[in-house]
Coordinates of C-alpha atoms (C1' of nucleotides) in Angstrom, one line a residue:
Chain F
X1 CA 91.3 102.0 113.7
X2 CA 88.1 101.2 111.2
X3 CA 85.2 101.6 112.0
X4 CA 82.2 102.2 108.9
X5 CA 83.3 105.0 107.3
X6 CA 87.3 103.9 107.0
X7 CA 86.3 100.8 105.5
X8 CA 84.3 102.3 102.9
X9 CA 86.6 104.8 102.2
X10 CA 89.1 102.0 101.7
X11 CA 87.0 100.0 99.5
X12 CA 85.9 103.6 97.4
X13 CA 89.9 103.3 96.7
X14 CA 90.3 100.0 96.0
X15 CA 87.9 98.7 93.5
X16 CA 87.9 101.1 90.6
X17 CA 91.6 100.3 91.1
X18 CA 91.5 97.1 90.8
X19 CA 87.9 95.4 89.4
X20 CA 89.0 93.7 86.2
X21 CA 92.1 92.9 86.8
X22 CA 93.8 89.4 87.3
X23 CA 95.8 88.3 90.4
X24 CA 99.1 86.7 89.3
X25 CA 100.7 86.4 93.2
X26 CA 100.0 85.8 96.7
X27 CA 102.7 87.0 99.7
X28 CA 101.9 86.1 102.8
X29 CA 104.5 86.9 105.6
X30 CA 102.6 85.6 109.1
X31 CA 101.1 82.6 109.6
X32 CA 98.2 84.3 111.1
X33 CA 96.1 87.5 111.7
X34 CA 93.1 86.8 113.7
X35 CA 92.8 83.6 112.2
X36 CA 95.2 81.2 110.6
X37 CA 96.0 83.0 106.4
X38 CA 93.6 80.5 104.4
X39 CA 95.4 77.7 103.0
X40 CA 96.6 77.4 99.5
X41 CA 95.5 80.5 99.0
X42 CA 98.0 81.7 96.2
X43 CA 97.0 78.7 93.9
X44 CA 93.2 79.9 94.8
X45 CA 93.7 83.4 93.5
X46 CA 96.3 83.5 91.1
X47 CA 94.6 83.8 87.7
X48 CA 91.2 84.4 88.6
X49 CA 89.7 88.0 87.9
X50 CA 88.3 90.4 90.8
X51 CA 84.8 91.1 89.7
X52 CA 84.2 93.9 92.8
X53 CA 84.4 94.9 95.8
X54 CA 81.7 94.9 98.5
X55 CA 81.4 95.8 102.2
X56 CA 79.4 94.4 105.0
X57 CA 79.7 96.1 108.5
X58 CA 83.3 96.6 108.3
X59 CA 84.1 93.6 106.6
X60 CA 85.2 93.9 102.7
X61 CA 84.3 91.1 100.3
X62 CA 86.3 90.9 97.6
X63 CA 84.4 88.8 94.6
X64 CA 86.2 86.6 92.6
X65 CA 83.0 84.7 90.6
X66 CA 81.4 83.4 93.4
X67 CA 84.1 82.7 95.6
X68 CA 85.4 85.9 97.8
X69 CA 88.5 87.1 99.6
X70 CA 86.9 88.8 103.3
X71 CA 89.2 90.8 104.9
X72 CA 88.4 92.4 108.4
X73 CA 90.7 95.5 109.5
X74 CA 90.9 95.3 112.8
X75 CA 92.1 98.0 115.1
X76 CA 95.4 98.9 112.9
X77 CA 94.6 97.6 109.5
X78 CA 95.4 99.4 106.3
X79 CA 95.2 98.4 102.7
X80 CA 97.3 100.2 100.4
X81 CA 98.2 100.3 96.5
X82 CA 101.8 100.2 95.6
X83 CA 103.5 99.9 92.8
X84 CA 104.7 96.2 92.2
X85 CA 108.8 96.4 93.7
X86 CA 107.5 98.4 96.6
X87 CA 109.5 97.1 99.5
X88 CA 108.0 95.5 102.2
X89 CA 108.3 97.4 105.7
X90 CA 107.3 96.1 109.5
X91 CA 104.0 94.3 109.7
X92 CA 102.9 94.4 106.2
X93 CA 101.7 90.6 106.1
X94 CA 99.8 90.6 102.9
X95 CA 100.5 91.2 99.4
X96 CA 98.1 90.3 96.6
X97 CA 99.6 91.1 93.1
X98 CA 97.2 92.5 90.2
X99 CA 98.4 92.4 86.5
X100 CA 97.6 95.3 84.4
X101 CA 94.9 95.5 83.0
X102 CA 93.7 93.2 80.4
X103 CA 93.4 95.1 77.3
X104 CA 95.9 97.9 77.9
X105 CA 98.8 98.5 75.8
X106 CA 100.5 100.7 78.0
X107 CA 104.0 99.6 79.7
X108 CA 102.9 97.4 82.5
X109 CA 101.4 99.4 85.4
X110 CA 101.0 96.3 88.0
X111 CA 99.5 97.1 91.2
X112 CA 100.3 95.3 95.2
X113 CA 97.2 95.2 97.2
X114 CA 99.1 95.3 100.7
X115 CA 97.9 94.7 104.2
X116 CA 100.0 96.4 107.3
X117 CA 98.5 95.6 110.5
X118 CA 100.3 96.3 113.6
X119 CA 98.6 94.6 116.2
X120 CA 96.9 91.5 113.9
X121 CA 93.3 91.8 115.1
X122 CA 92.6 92.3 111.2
X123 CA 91.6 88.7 109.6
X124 CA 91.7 87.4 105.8
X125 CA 89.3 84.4 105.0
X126 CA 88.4 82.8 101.9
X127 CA 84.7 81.8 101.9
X128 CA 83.1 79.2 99.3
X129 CA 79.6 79.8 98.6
X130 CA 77.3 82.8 99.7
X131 CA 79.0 85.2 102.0
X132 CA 76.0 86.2 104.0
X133 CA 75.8 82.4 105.2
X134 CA 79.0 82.7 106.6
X135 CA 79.5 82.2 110.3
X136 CA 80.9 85.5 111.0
X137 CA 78.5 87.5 109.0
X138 CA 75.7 85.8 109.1
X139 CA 74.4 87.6 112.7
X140 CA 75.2 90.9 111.6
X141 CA 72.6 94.1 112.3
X142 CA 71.1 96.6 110.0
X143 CA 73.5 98.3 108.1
X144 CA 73.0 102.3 108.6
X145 CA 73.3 103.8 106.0
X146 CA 70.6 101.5 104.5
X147 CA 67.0 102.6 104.2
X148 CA 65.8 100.0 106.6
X149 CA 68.1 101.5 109.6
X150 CA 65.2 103.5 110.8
X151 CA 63.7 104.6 114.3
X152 CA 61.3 102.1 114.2
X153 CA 63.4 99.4 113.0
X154 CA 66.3 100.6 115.8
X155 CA 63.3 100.4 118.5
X156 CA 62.5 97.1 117.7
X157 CA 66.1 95.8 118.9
X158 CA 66.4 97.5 121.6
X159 CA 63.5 96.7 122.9
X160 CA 64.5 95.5 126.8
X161 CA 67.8 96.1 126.8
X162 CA 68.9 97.6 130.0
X163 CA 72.4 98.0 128.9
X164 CA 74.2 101.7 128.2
X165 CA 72.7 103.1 124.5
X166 CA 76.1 103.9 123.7
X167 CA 77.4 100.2 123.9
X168 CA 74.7 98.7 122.4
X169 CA 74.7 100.9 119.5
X170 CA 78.0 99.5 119.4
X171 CA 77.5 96.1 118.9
X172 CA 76.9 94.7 115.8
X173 CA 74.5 92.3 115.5
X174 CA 72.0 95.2 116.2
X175 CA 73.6 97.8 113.4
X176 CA 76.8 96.9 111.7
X177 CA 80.0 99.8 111.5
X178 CA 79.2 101.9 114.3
X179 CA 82.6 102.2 116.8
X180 CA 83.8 104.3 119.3
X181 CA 84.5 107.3 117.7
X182 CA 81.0 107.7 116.0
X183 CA 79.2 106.3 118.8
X184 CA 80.2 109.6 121.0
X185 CA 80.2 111.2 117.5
X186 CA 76.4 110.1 116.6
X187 CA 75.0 110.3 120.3
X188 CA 76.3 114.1 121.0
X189 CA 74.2 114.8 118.0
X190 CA 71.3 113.3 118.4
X191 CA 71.6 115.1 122.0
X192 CA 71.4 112.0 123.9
X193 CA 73.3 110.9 127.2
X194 CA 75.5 107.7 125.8
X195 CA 74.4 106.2 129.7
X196 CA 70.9 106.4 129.4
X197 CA 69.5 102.6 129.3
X198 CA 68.7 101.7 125.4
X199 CA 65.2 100.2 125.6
X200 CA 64.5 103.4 127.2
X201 CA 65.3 106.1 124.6
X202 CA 62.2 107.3 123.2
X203 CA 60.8 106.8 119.8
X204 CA 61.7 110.5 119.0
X205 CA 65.4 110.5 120.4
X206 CA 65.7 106.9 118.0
X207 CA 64.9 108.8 115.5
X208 CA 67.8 111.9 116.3
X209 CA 69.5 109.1 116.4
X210 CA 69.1 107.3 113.6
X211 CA 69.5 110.2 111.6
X212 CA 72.8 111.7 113.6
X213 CA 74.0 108.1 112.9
X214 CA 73.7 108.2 109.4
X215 CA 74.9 111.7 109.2
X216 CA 78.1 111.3 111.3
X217 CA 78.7 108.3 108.7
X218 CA 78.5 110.1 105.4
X219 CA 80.6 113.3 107.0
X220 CA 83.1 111.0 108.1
X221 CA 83.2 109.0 104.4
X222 CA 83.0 112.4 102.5
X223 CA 86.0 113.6 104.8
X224 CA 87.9 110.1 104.0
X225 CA 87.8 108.9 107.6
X226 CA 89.6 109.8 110.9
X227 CA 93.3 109.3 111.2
X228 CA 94.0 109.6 115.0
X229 CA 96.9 107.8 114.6
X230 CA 97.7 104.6 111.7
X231 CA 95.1 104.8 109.4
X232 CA 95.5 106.1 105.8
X233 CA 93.4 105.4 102.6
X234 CA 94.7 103.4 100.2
X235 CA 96.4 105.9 98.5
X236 CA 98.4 106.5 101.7
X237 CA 96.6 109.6 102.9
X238 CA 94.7 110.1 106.5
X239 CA 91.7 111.2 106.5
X240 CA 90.5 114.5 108.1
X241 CA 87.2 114.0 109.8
X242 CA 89.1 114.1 113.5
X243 CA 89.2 117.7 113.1
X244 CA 85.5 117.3 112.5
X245 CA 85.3 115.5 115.9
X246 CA 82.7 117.3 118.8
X247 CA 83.7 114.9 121.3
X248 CA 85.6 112.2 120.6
X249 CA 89.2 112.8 121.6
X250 CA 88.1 116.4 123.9
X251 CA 87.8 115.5 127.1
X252 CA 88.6 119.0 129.0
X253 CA 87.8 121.3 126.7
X254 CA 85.2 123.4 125.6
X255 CA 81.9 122.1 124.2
X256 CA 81.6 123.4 120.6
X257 CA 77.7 124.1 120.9
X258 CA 77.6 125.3 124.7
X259 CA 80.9 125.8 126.2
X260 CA 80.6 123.1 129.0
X261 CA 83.3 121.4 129.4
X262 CA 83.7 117.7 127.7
X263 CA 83.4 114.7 130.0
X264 CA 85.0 111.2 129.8
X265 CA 84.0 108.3 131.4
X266 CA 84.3 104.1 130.7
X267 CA 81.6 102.6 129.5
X268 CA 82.5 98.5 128.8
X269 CA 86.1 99.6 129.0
X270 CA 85.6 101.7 126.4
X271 CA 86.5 105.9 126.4
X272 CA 83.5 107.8 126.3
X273 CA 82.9 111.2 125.6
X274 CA 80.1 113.4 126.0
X275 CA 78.8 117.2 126.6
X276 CA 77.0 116.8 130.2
X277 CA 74.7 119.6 129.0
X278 CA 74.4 119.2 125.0
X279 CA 73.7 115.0 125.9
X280 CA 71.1 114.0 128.6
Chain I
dC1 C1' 68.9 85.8 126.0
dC2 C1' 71.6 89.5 128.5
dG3 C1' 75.5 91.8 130.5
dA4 C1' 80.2 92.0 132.4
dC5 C1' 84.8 91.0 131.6
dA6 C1' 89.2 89.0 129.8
dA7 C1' 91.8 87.9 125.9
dC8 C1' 94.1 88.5 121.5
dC9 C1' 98.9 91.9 120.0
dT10 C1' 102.0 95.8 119.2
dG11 C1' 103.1 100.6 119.6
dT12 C1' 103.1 105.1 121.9
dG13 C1' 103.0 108.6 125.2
dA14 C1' 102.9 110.0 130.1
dG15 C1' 105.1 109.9 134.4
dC16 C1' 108.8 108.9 137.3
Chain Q
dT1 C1' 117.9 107.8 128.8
dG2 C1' 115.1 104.1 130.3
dC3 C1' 111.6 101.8 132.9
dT4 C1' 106.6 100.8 133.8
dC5 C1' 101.9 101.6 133.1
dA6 C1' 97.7 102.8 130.8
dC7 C1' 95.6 103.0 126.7
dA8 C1' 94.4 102.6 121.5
dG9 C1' 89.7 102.8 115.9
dG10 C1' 87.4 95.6 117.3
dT11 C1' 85.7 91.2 118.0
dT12 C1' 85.2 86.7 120.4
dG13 C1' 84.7 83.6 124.1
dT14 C1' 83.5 82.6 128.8
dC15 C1' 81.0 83.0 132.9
dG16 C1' 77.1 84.1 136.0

DNA sequence: CCGACAACCTGTGAGC
DNA sequence: TGCTCACAGGTTGTCG
């Protein structure tokens, strides 16, 4: 489901929505995503204030003064904004209630911060202390659409690698956000074939790269993500950058620069896709 | 350190 | 209609 651009657009939803306000519940209906839910975590939140909302990779931090609320999405994670009542339906495991806010005198207008996620790969943690220490972020990459995400910066990491450019643009303790879909998405535009061997691509073709990469991202926020199949912003609409898609999803059909026809293959038993004449 | 692979879990669509 | 199989946007852990 979420890669980058998702997340952000899920987090461009959330926290005008919700900064400033106050939680007064906690619903948890699993005892687990990923992880076990965090303990006690209703008497944790209830009556603190979120202050804003952050993203690292494609993790959201949530700030409550210090202490935050990560959540990760997973493959088939959504966070929505319902109206407090809003019945719960199948796999919606997480409700965080938000009181109107403060100084308003209008009828109450309380907001449910919901998490659906079908296939629980998605995690919630509460973390103490400074969020960058934390085990699971603490490794991460560059972030790419960050001004230090350059060539030189790119070359650098991938320095030796032997492995596939497409899977090790995908991992993210080299840059954070990139998944499958933008991987194909980025590498058809920056013309490069996603098998060629990473510490091998040319300081030039980086730097395509880098700047197909951070291109594909910012199409893909503006259009409010790619809804292949479960995700929707947290207003409950799907994005529409899969129409946008060159590759990802066209195996068989036309090439939309050159005609050829688009390839797949498995790369780390992951779909690729890729123009064998536009990519080499 | 690096790379290859299995595992986690549910839903969906294709093929028979 | 119903069964079985392959596959799906991610990450972690293990093994060589």
């Amino acid at each position: 489901m979420p890669e980058l651009p998702e997340v952000e657009v899920t987090r461009l939803g959330i926290e005008p929505a919700l900064s400033h306000r106050r939680v007064t519940d906690v619903v948890l209906r699993a005892p687990a995503l990923r992880y076990p839910m965090p303990a006690e975590l209703a008497g944790r939140l209830c009556g603190r204030t979120l202050a804003g909302v952050s993203r690292r990779g494609k993790y959201l931090l949530f700030d409550f003064g210090g202490s935050h609320l990560l959540f990760h999405l997973g493959m088939s994670g959504t966070l929505r904004l319902l109206p407090v009542g809003t019945p719960p339906r199948k796999h919606d495991h997480v409700d965080i209630l938000f009181s109107d806010t403060v100084f308003s005198d209008t009828p109450s207008d309380d907001l449910i911060l919901r998490m659906n996620d079908p296939r629980r790969f998605g995690a919630l943690l509460w973390i103490d202390g400074d969020p960058a220490s934390h085990p699971l972020l603490a490794k991460l990459g560059m972030e790419p659409l960050e001004r230090g995400f350059t060539a030189r910066a790119l070359a650098a990491r991938l320095a030796g690698r032997t492995a596939a450019i497409k899977q090790v643009i995908m991992d993210a303790g080299i840059v954070v956000g990139v998944g499958n879909i933008y991987a194909s998405e980025s590498l058809f535009r920056a013309g490069i074939d996603p098998r060629a061997p990473a510490g091998k691509v040319s300081l030039a073709r980086l730097d395509r790269l880098v700047k197909a990469i951070k291109e594909t991202l910012r199409a893909a926020i503006h259009a409010g993500g790619s809804s292949l199949r479960d995700f929707f912003g947290c207003d409950g609409d799907p994005g529409h950058f899969q129409f946008e898609h060159r590759v990802y999803g066209r195996e068989g059909e036309p090439c939309r620069q050159c005609g050829a026809t688009i390839r797949l293959i498995r790369q780390g038993q992951r779909a690729s896709y890729f123009c064998p004449r536009c990519q080499r």
